[in-house]
């Protein structure tokens, strides 16, 4: 009796180097009909090869601040002097069309989204082990001790708030990881709290039938 | 970084005729290594062909009441003059051995289990539609109006408390339904709240590495 109506809003976060970008790319390729990837807005300048509306929506500072004033962003933050944020209109449009929408943002932004949309699914991508994470953070042994320390500090920061997340996704074998993310999101459609309407309809039909 | 240590406790409930028994049987057959099906204790007499420890643990009234006094049952209830309950020891043993344990009990019992073990996963099995449920409840047109009415009343009762459940499982095609139940339970192993220890270990390792 489950109904497929509205899409599921999912935030994917995780440690740098955990492979979030690759997972998302594969998911979109494999199940393009089902998902929509949210594109962030930013005030930073486009880099070589970046296209407006693909990697980011590139905005002037004035345009971005107008979006803030208009409450046109689900969440936003400043990072190294630039604004980054998630435009609301696109997300709502896609959800209403039944697409599952994915935002790839860090924990602080994720928790803001969750506060505004409490039925957001929060996934956190990790490498298979602490050792593997260390290896990826250290790189090929060419990094200075300063760089290593700042990456380790960042990894610890990136895990701040992880307890608020719903699921950990282990990125060991990419294909399996993509399937796992797909399953976790698709299973959300069967959550009782997302099917209250269908349940009440069934109850009414059973009652109506009795008379 | 997810760890597989303790098993997941799952309660499966659902409408009469939704096919819970068949789903459980198939699940046990297909993934016998992973699951343990809890066997209830009862004071009702064994029926022809039933074996103690298979369908039920058959107990005298005195034995059952001793189990209640010893808090040896996770939940129990009386039904048509007999006791039915879930022995605690077997469930805990299997969970500690890393098996995912399934209880097939009705909603009232399920909610008692959830209260005692808050991380219990609650699944509710339904037929694909209200119409299909009606058909199954009415049977082949040979039932009296009284029987039909009492079945409909029972279906409504069976759905009382369904909002407390985690997921609805649609029993349309049996094989798909069995896979769905398997996925829902296995995904629980990745829930953040079940991996706090692994997360803290990773944090400690990252911190330790920094010094």
Coordinates of N, CA and C in Angstrom, one line a residue, chain A:
Chain A
X1 N 0.8 -1.2 0.0 CA 0.0 0.0 0.0 C 0.9 1.3 0.0
X2 N 2.2 1.1 -0.1 CA 3.0 2.3 -0.1 C 2.8 3.0 -1.4
X3 N 3.0 4.4 -1.3 CA 2.7 5.2 -2.4 C 4.1 5.9 -2.8
X4 N 4.3 6.1 -4.1 CA 5.4 6.8 -4.5 C 5.0 8.1 -5.0
X5 N 5.1 9.1 -4.1 CA 4.7 10.4 -4.6 C 5.8 11.4 -4.5
X6 N 6.1 12.0 -3.3 CA 7.2 13.0 -3.2 C 8.5 12.3 -3.2
X7 N 9.5 13.0 -3.7 CA 10.9 12.5 -3.6 C 11.5 12.6 -2.2
X8 N 12.6 11.9 -2.0 CA 13.3 11.9 -0.8 C 14.4 12.9 -0.9
X9 N 14.6 13.8 0.1 CA 15.7 14.7 0.1 C 16.8 14.0 0.9
X10 N 18.0 13.9 0.3 CA 19.1 13.2 1.0 C 20.3 14.1 1.0
X11 N 21.0 14.3 2.1 CA 22.3 15.0 2.2 C 23.4 14.0 2.3
X12 N 24.4 14.1 1.4 CA 25.5 13.2 1.5 C 26.7 14.0 2.0
X13 N 27.3 13.7 3.1 CA 28.5 14.3 3.6 C 29.6 13.2 3.8
X14 N 30.8 13.6 4.2 CA 31.8 12.6 4.5 C 33.2 13.3 4.5
X15 N 34.1 12.5 4.9 CA 35.5 12.9 5.0 C 36.0 13.3 3.6
X16 N 36.9 14.3 3.5 CA 37.6 14.6 2.2 C 38.3 13.4 1.8
X17 N 38.2 13.1 0.6 CA 39.0 11.9 0.1 C 38.2 10.6 0.3
X18 N 36.9 10.7 0.8 CA 36.2 9.5 1.0 C 35.5 9.1 -0.3
X19 N 35.5 10.0 -1.3 CA 35.0 9.6 -2.6 C 33.6 9.9 -2.9
X20 N 33.1 10.9 -2.2 CA 31.7 11.4 -2.3 C 31.4 11.7 -3.8
X21 N 32.2 12.5 -4.4 CA 32.0 13.0 -5.7 C 31.8 11.9 -6.7
X22 N 32.7 10.9 -6.6 CA 32.7 9.7 -7.6 C 31.4 8.9 -7.3
X23 N 31.0 8.7 -6.1 CA 29.8 8.0 -5.8 C 28.6 8.7 -6.4
X24 N 28.5 10.0 -6.2 CA 27.4 10.7 -6.8 C 27.3 10.6 -8.3
X25 N 28.5 10.8 -8.9 CA 28.6 10.7 -10.4 C 28.1 9.4 -10.9
X26 N 28.5 8.3 -10.2 CA 28.1 6.9 -10.6 C 26.6 6.7 -10.4
X27 N 26.1 7.2 -9.3 CA 24.7 7.1 -9.0 C 23.8 7.8 -10.0
X28 N 24.2 9.0 -10.4 CA 23.5 9.7 -11.4 C 23.5 9.0 -12.8
X29 N 24.7 8.4 -13.1 CA 24.8 7.8 -14.4 C 23.9 6.5 -14.4
X30 N 23.9 5.8 -13.3 CA 23.3 4.5 -13.2 C 21.7 4.6 -13.1
X31 N 21.3 5.6 -12.3 CA 19.9 5.8 -12.0 C 19.4 7.2 -12.4
X32 N 19.8 7.7 -13.6 CA 19.5 9.1 -13.9 C 18.1 9.5 -13.8
X33 N 17.2 8.5 -14.1 CA 15.7 8.8 -14.1 C 15.2 9.1 -12.7
X34 N 15.9 8.6 -11.7 CA 15.4 8.6 -10.3 C 15.9 9.8 -9.5
X35 N 17.1 10.2 -9.8 CA 17.7 11.2 -9.0 C 17.9 12.6 -9.6
X36 N 18.0 13.6 -8.8 CA 18.4 14.9 -9.2 C 19.5 15.4 -8.3
X37 N 20.6 15.9 -8.8 CA 21.7 16.4 -7.9 C 21.5 17.9 -7.8
X38 N 21.4 18.4 -6.6 CA 21.3 19.8 -6.4 C 22.5 20.5 -6.8
X39 N 22.4 21.6 -7.5 CA 23.6 22.4 -7.8 C 23.6 23.7 -6.9
X40 N 24.8 23.9 -6.3 CA 24.9 25.0 -5.3 C 25.1 26.3 -6.0
X41 N 24.8 27.4 -5.3 CA 25.1 28.7 -5.8 C 26.4 29.2 -5.1
X42 N 27.2 30.0 -5.8 CA 28.4 30.5 -5.1 C 28.8 31.8 -5.7
X43 N 29.5 32.6 -4.9 CA 30.0 33.9 -5.4 C 31.5 33.8 -5.8
X44 N 32.0 32.6 -5.7 CA 33.4 32.5 -6.2 C 33.4 32.4 -7.7
X45 N 34.6 32.9 -8.3 CA 34.7 32.9 -9.8 C 34.7 31.6 -10.4
X46 N 34.1 31.4 -11.6 CA 34.2 30.1 -12.2 C 35.7 29.7 -12.6
X47 N 36.0 28.5 -12.4 CA 37.4 28.0 -12.8 C 37.3 27.6 -14.2
X48 N 38.5 27.4 -14.8 CA 38.6 27.0 -16.2 C 37.8 25.7 -16.4
X49 N 36.9 25.7 -17.4 CA 36.1 24.5 -17.7 C 34.8 24.4 -16.9
X50 N 34.6 25.2 -15.9 CA 33.3 25.2 -15.2 C 32.2 25.9 -15.9
X51 N 31.0 25.4 -15.9 CA 29.9 26.0 -16.6 C 28.8 26.4 -15.6
X52 N 28.2 27.6 -15.8 CA 27.2 28.0 -14.9 C 26.0 27.1 -15.0
X53 N 25.5 26.6 -13.8 CA 24.4 25.7 -13.8 C 24.8 24.2 -13.8
X54 N 26.1 24.0 -14.0 CA 26.6 22.6 -14.0 C 27.3 22.3 -12.7
X55 N 28.5 22.9 -12.6 CA 29.2 22.7 -11.3 C 28.6 23.6 -10.2
X56 N 28.3 24.8 -10.6 CA 27.7 25.8 -9.7 C 26.8 26.8 -10.5
X57 N 25.9 27.4 -9.7 CA 25.3 28.6 -10.3 C 26.2 29.8 -9.8
X58 N 26.8 30.5 -10.7 CA 27.7 31.5 -10.3 C 26.9 32.8 -10.2
X59 N 27.1 33.4 -9.0 CA 26.3 34.6 -8.7 C 27.2 35.8 -8.2
X60 N 26.8 37.0 -8.4 CA 27.5 38.1 -7.8 C 27.2 38.2 -6.3
X61 N 28.0 38.9 -5.6 CA 27.7 39.0 -4.1 C 26.3 39.6 -3.9
X62 N 26.0 40.6 -4.8 CA 24.6 41.3 -4.6 C 23.5 40.3 -4.9
X63 N 23.7 39.5 -6.0 CA 22.6 38.5 -6.3 C 22.5 37.5 -5.2
X64 N 23.6 37.0 -4.6 CA 23.6 36.0 -3.6 C 22.9 36.6 -2.3
X65 N 23.2 37.9 -2.0 CA 22.6 38.5 -0.8 C 21.1 38.7 -1.0
X66 N 20.7 38.9 -2.2 CA 19.3 39.1 -2.5 C 18.6 37.7 -2.3
X67 N 19.3 36.6 -2.7 CA 18.7 35.3 -2.5 C 18.5 35.0 -1.0
X68 N 19.5 35.4 -0.2 CA 19.4 35.3 1.3 C 18.2 36.1 1.8
X69 N 18.1 37.3 1.3 CA 17.0 38.2 1.8 C 15.6 37.6 1.3
X70 N 15.6 37.0 0.2 CA 14.3 36.4 -0.3 C 14.0 35.0 0.2
X71 N 14.9 34.5 1.1 CA 14.8 33.1 1.7 C 14.8 32.1 0.5
X72 N 15.6 32.4 -0.5 CA 15.6 31.5 -1.6 C 16.6 30.4 -1.5
X73 N 17.3 30.3 -0.3 CA 18.3 29.3 -0.1 C 17.9 28.4 1.1
X74 N 18.1 27.1 0.9 CA 17.8 26.2 2.0 C 18.9 26.3 3.2
X75 N 20.1 26.5 2.7 CA 21.2 26.8 3.7 C 22.3 27.5 2.9
X76 N 23.1 28.3 3.7 CA 24.3 28.9 3.0 C 25.3 29.1 4.1
X77 N 26.6 29.3 3.6 CA 27.7 29.6 4.5 C 28.7 30.4 3.8
X78 N 29.7 31.0 4.5 CA 30.8 31.7 3.9 C 32.0 30.8 4.1
X79 N 32.9 30.7 3.1 CA 34.1 29.9 3.2 C 35.1 30.6 2.4
X80 N 36.2 31.0 3.0 CA 37.3 31.8 2.4 C 36.8 33.0 1.6
X81 N 35.9 33.7 2.3 CA 35.5 35.0 1.7 C 34.4 34.9 0.7
X82 N 33.9 33.6 0.3 CA 32.9 33.5 -0.7 C 31.6 32.8 -0.1
X83 N 30.5 33.1 -0.6 CA 29.3 32.5 -0.2 C 29.1 31.2 -1.0
X84 N 28.5 30.2 -0.3 CA 28.1 29.0 -1.0 C 26.7 28.6 -0.4
X85 N 25.8 28.2 -1.2 CA 24.4 27.9 -0.7 C 23.6 27.0 -1.6
X86 N 22.5 26.5 -1.1 CA 21.6 25.6 -1.8 C 20.3 26.3 -2.2
X87 N 20.1 26.6 -3.5 CA 18.9 27.2 -4.0 C 17.7 26.3 -3.7
X88 N 16.7 26.9 -3.1 CA 15.5 26.2 -2.7 C 14.6 25.7 -3.8
X89 N 14.4 26.6 -4.8 CA 13.4 26.4 -5.9 C 13.6 25.1 -6.6
X90 N 14.9 24.8 -7.0 CA 15.2 23.6 -7.8 C 14.9 22.4 -7.0
X91 N 15.3 22.4 -5.7 CA 15.1 21.2 -4.8 C 13.6 20.9 -4.7
X92 N 12.8 21.9 -4.4 CA 11.4 21.7 -4.2 C 10.7 21.2 -5.5
X93 N 11.1 21.8 -6.6 CA 10.6 21.4 -7.9 C 10.8 19.9 -8.2
X94 N 12.0 19.5 -8.0 CA 12.4 18.1 -8.2 C 11.7 17.1 -7.3
X95 N 11.7 17.5 -6.0 CA 11.0 16.7 -5.0 C 9.5 16.5 -5.4
X96 N 8.9 17.6 -5.7 CA 7.5 17.5 -6.1 C 7.2 16.7 -7.4
X97 N 8.2 16.7 -8.2 CA 8.1 15.9 -9.5 C 8.4 14.4 -9.2
X98 N 8.7 14.1 -7.9 CA 8.9 12.7 -7.5 C 10.4 12.2 -7.6
X99 N 11.3 13.1 -7.9 CA 12.7 12.8 -8.0 C 13.3 12.8 -6.6
X100 N 14.2 11.9 -6.3 CA 15.0 11.9 -5.1 C 16.2 12.9 -5.3
X101 N 16.2 13.9 -4.4 CA 17.2 15.0 -4.6 C 18.4 14.8 -3.7
X102 N 19.6 14.9 -4.2 CA 20.8 14.7 -3.4 C 21.5 16.0 -3.3
X103 N 21.9 16.4 -2.0 CA 22.7 17.5 -1.8 C 24.0 17.0 -1.3
X104 N 25.1 17.5 -1.8 CA 26.4 17.1 -1.3 C 27.0 18.2 -0.6
X105 N 26.8 18.3 0.7 CA 27.3 19.4 1.5 C 27.9 18.9 2.8
X106 N 28.7 19.8 3.5 CA 29.3 19.4 4.7 C 28.3 19.4 5.9
X107 N 28.8 18.9 7.1 CA 27.9 18.6 8.2 C 27.1 19.8 8.7
X108 N 27.8 21.0 8.8 CA 27.1 22.1 9.3 C 25.9 22.5 8.5
X109 N 26.1 22.5 7.1 CA 25.0 22.8 6.2 C 24.0 21.7 6.3
X110 N 24.4 20.5 6.4 CA 23.5 19.3 6.5 C 22.5 19.5 7.7
X111 N 23.1 19.9 8.8 CA 22.2 20.0 10.0 C 21.2 21.1 9.9
X112 N 21.6 22.2 9.1 CA 20.7 23.3 8.9 C 19.5 22.8 8.0
X113 N 19.9 22.0 7.0 CA 18.8 21.4 6.1 C 17.9 20.5 6.9
X114 N 18.4 19.7 7.7 CA 17.7 18.8 8.5 C 16.7 19.5 9.4
X115 N 17.1 20.7 10.0 CA 16.3 21.5 10.9 C 15.1 22.0 10.1
X116 N 15.4 22.4 8.8 CA 14.3 23.0 8.0 C 13.4 22.0 7.4
X117 N 14.0 20.8 7.0 CA 13.2 19.7 6.5 C 13.5 18.5 7.3
X118 N 12.8 18.2 8.4 CA 13.1 17.2 9.3 C 13.1 15.8 8.7
X119 N 12.5 15.5 7.6 CA 12.5 14.2 7.0 C 13.6 14.0 6.0
X120 N 14.6 14.9 6.1 CA 15.8 14.7 5.2 C 16.6 13.5 5.7
X121 N 17.1 12.7 4.7 CA 18.0 11.5 5.1 C 19.4 12.0 5.0
X122 N 20.2 11.7 6.1 CA 21.5 12.1 6.2 C 22.5 10.9 6.1
X123 N 23.3 10.9 5.1 CA 24.3 9.9 4.9 C 25.7 10.4 5.0
X124 N 26.6 9.6 5.7 CA 28.0 10.0 5.9 C 28.9 9.0 5.3
X125 N 29.7 9.4 4.3 CA 30.6 8.5 3.6 C 31.9 8.4 4.3
X126 N 32.4 7.3 4.6 CA 33.7 7.1 5.2 C 34.6 6.1 4.4
X127 N 35.9 6.2 4.5 CA 36.7 5.2 4.0 C 36.6 3.9 4.8
X128 N 37.0 2.8 4.4 CA 36.7 1.5 5.1 C 37.4 1.5 6.5
X129 N 38.4 2.3 6.8 CA 39.1 2.2 8.1 C 39.8 3.5 8.4
X130 N 40.2 3.7 9.7 CA 41.0 4.8 10.1 C 42.3 4.8 9.4
X131 N 42.9 3.6 9.3 CA 44.2 3.5 8.6 C 44.1 4.0 7.1
X132 N 43.1 3.5 6.5 CA 42.9 3.9 5.1 C 42.7 5.5 5.0
X133 N 41.9 6.0 5.9 CA 41.7 7.5 5.9 C 43.1 8.2 6.1
X134 N 43.8 7.7 7.1 CA 45.2 8.3 7.3 C 46.0 8.2 6.1
X135 N 46.0 7.1 5.4 CA 46.8 6.9 4.2 C 46.4 8.0 3.2
X136 N 45.0 8.1 3.0 CA 44.5 9.1 2.0 C 44.9 10.5 2.4
X137 N 44.8 10.8 3.7 CA 45.1 12.1 4.1 C 46.6 12.5 4.0
X138 N 47.4 11.5 4.2 CA 48.9 11.7 4.2 C 49.4 11.8 2.7
X139 N 48.7 11.0 1.9 CA 49.1 11.1 0.5 C 50.3 10.2 0.2
X140 N 51.1 10.6 -0.7 CA 52.2 9.7 -1.1 C 53.5 10.0 -0.4
X141 N 53.4 10.6 0.8 CA 54.7 10.8 1.5 C 55.4 12.1 1.1
X142 N 54.7 12.8 0.2 CA 55.4 14.0 -0.3 C 54.9 15.3 0.5
X143 N 54.0 15.1 1.4 CA 53.4 16.2 2.1 C 54.3 16.6 3.3
X144 N 54.3 17.9 3.6 CA 55.0 18.4 4.8 C 54.2 18.0 6.1
X145 N 54.8 18.0 7.2 CA 54.1 17.7 8.5 C 53.0 18.7 8.7
X146 N 53.2 19.9 8.3 CA 52.1 21.0 8.5 C 50.8 20.6 7.7
X147 N 51.0 20.2 6.5 CA 49.9 19.8 5.7 C 49.2 18.6 6.3
X148 N 50.0 17.6 6.7 CA 49.4 16.4 7.3 C 48.6 16.7 8.5
X149 N 49.2 17.6 9.4 CA 48.5 17.9 10.6 C 47.2 18.7 10.3
X150 N 47.2 19.6 9.3 CA 46.0 20.3 9.1 C 44.9 19.4 8.4
X151 N 45.3 18.4 7.7 CA 44.3 17.5 7.1 C 43.7 16.6 8.2
X152 N 44.5 16.2 9.2 CA 44.0 15.4 10.3 C 43.0 16.2 11.1
X153 N 43.4 17.5 11.4 CA 42.5 18.4 12.1 C 41.2 18.5 11.4
X154 N 41.3 18.7 10.1 CA 40.1 18.9 9.2 C 39.2 17.6 9.3
X155 N 39.9 16.4 9.2 CA 39.1 15.2 9.3 C 38.3 15.1 10.6
X156 N 39.0 15.5 11.7 CA 38.3 15.5 13.0 C 37.1 16.5 13.0
X157 N 37.3 17.6 12.4 CA 36.3 18.6 12.3 C 35.1 18.1 11.4
X158 N 35.5 17.4 10.3 CA 34.5 16.9 9.4 C 33.5 15.9 10.1
X159 N 34.0 15.3 11.1 CA 33.2 14.3 11.8 C 32.4 14.9 13.0
X160 N 32.5 16.2 13.2 CA 31.8 16.9 14.3 C 30.3 16.9 13.9
X161 N 29.5 16.3 14.7 CA 28.1 16.3 14.4 C 27.6 15.0 13.7
X162 N 28.5 14.1 13.4 CA 28.2 12.9 12.7 C 27.1 12.0 13.4
X163 N 27.0 12.2 14.8 CA 26.0 11.5 15.5 C 24.6 11.8 15.1
X164 N 24.4 13.0 14.4 CA 23.1 13.4 14.0 C 22.7 12.7 12.6
X165 N 23.7 12.0 12.0 CA 23.4 11.4 10.7 C 22.6 10.1 10.9
X166 N 22.0 9.6 9.8 CA 21.2 8.4 9.8 C 22.1 7.2 9.6
X167 N 22.8 7.2 8.5 CA 23.6 6.0 8.1 C 25.1 6.4 7.8
X168 N 26.0 5.4 8.1 CA 27.3 5.5 7.6 C 27.4 4.7 6.3
X169 N 28.1 5.2 5.3 CA 28.3 4.4 4.1 C 29.8 4.2 3.9
X170 N 30.1 3.0 3.8 CA 31.5 2.5 3.8 C 32.0 2.5 2.3
X171 N 32.9 3.4 1.9 CA 33.3 3.4 0.5 C 34.6 2.6 0.4
X172 N 34.4 1.3 0.3 CA 35.5 0.3 0.1 C 35.5 0.0 -1.4
X173 N 34.5 -0.8 -1.9 CA 34.4 -1.1 -3.3 C 33.3 -0.1 -3.9
X174 N 33.7 0.7 -4.9 CA 32.9 1.8 -5.4 C 31.5 1.3 -5.8
X175 N 31.4 0.2 -6.6 CA 30.1 -0.3 -7.1 C 29.2 -0.7 -6.0
X176 N 29.7 -1.3 -5.0 CA 28.9 -1.8 -3.9 C 28.4 -0.6 -3.1
X177 N 29.3 0.4 -3.0 CA 29.0 1.6 -2.2 C 27.8 2.4 -2.9
X178 N 27.9 2.5 -4.3 CA 26.8 3.1 -5.0 C 25.5 2.4 -4.8
X179 N 25.6 1.1 -4.9 CA 24.3 0.3 -4.6 C 23.8 0.5 -3.2
X180 N 24.7 0.6 -2.3 CA 24.3 0.8 -0.9 C 23.6 2.1 -0.7
X181 N 24.1 3.2 -1.3 CA 23.5 4.5 -1.2 C 22.1 4.5 -1.9
X182 N 22.1 3.8 -3.1 CA 20.8 3.7 -3.8 C 19.7 3.0 -2.9
X183 N 20.1 1.8 -2.3 CA 19.2 1.1 -1.4 C 18.7 1.9 -0.3
X184 N 19.7 2.6 0.4 CA 19.3 3.4 1.6 C 18.3 4.4 1.2
X185 N 18.5 5.1 0.1 CA 17.5 6.1 -0.3 C 16.2 5.5 -0.7
X186 N 16.3 4.5 -1.5 CA 15.0 3.8 -2.0 C 14.2 3.3 -0.9
X187 N 14.9 2.7 0.1 CA 14.1 2.1 1.3 C 13.4 3.2 2.1
X188 N 13.9 4.4 2.0 CA 13.2 5.5 2.7 C 11.7 5.7 2.2
X189 N 11.5 5.3 1.0 CA 10.1 5.4 0.4 C 9.1 4.5 1.2
X190 N 9.7 3.5 1.9 CA 8.8 2.6 2.6 C 8.6 3.0 4.1
X191 N 9.3 4.1 4.5 CA 9.2 4.5 5.9 C 7.8 4.8 6.2
X192 N 7.3 4.3 7.3 CA 5.9 4.5 7.8 C 5.6 6.0 7.8
X193 N 6.5 6.8 8.3 CA 6.1 8.3 8.5 C 6.0 9.0 7.1
X194 N 6.5 8.3 6.0 CA 6.3 8.9 4.7 C 5.1 8.3 4.0
X195 N 4.3 7.4 4.7 CA 3.2 6.8 4.1 C 1.9 6.9 4.9
X196 N 1.9 7.9 5.7 CA 0.7 8.1 6.6 C -0.6 8.2 5.8
X197 N -0.5 9.0 4.7 CA -1.6 9.2 3.9 C -2.2 7.9 3.3
X198 N -1.3 7.0 2.8 CA -1.7 5.8 2.3 C -2.4 4.9 3.4
X199 N -1.8 4.9 4.6 CA -2.3 4.1 5.7 C -3.7 4.6 6.0
X200 N -3.9 5.9 6.1 CA -5.2 6.4 6.5 C -6.2 6.1 5.4
X201 N -5.8 6.2 4.1 CA -6.7 5.8 3.0 C -7.2 4.4 3.2
X202 N -6.2 3.5 3.5 CA -6.6 2.1 3.7 C -7.6 1.9 4.8
X203 N -7.3 2.6 5.9 CA -8.2 2.5 7.0 C -9.6 3.0 6.6
X204 N -9.7 4.1 5.9 CA -11.0 4.6 5.5 C -11.7 3.7 4.6
X205 N -11.0 3.1 3.7 CA -11.6 2.1 2.8 C -12.1 0.9 3.5
X206 N -11.4 0.4 4.5 CA -11.8 -0.7 5.3 C -13.1 -0.4 6.1
X207 N -13.1 0.8 6.7 CA -14.3 1.3 7.4 C -15.5 1.4 6.5
X208 N -15.3 2.1 5.4 CA -16.3 2.3 4.4 C -17.0 1.0 3.9
X209 N -16.1 0.1 3.8 CA -16.5 -1.2 3.3 C -17.5 -2.0 4.2
X210 N -17.3 -1.6 5.5 CA -18.0 -2.3 6.6 C -19.5 -1.9 6.6
X211 N -19.8 -0.7 6.2 CA -21.1 -0.2 6.3 C -22.1 -0.8 5.3

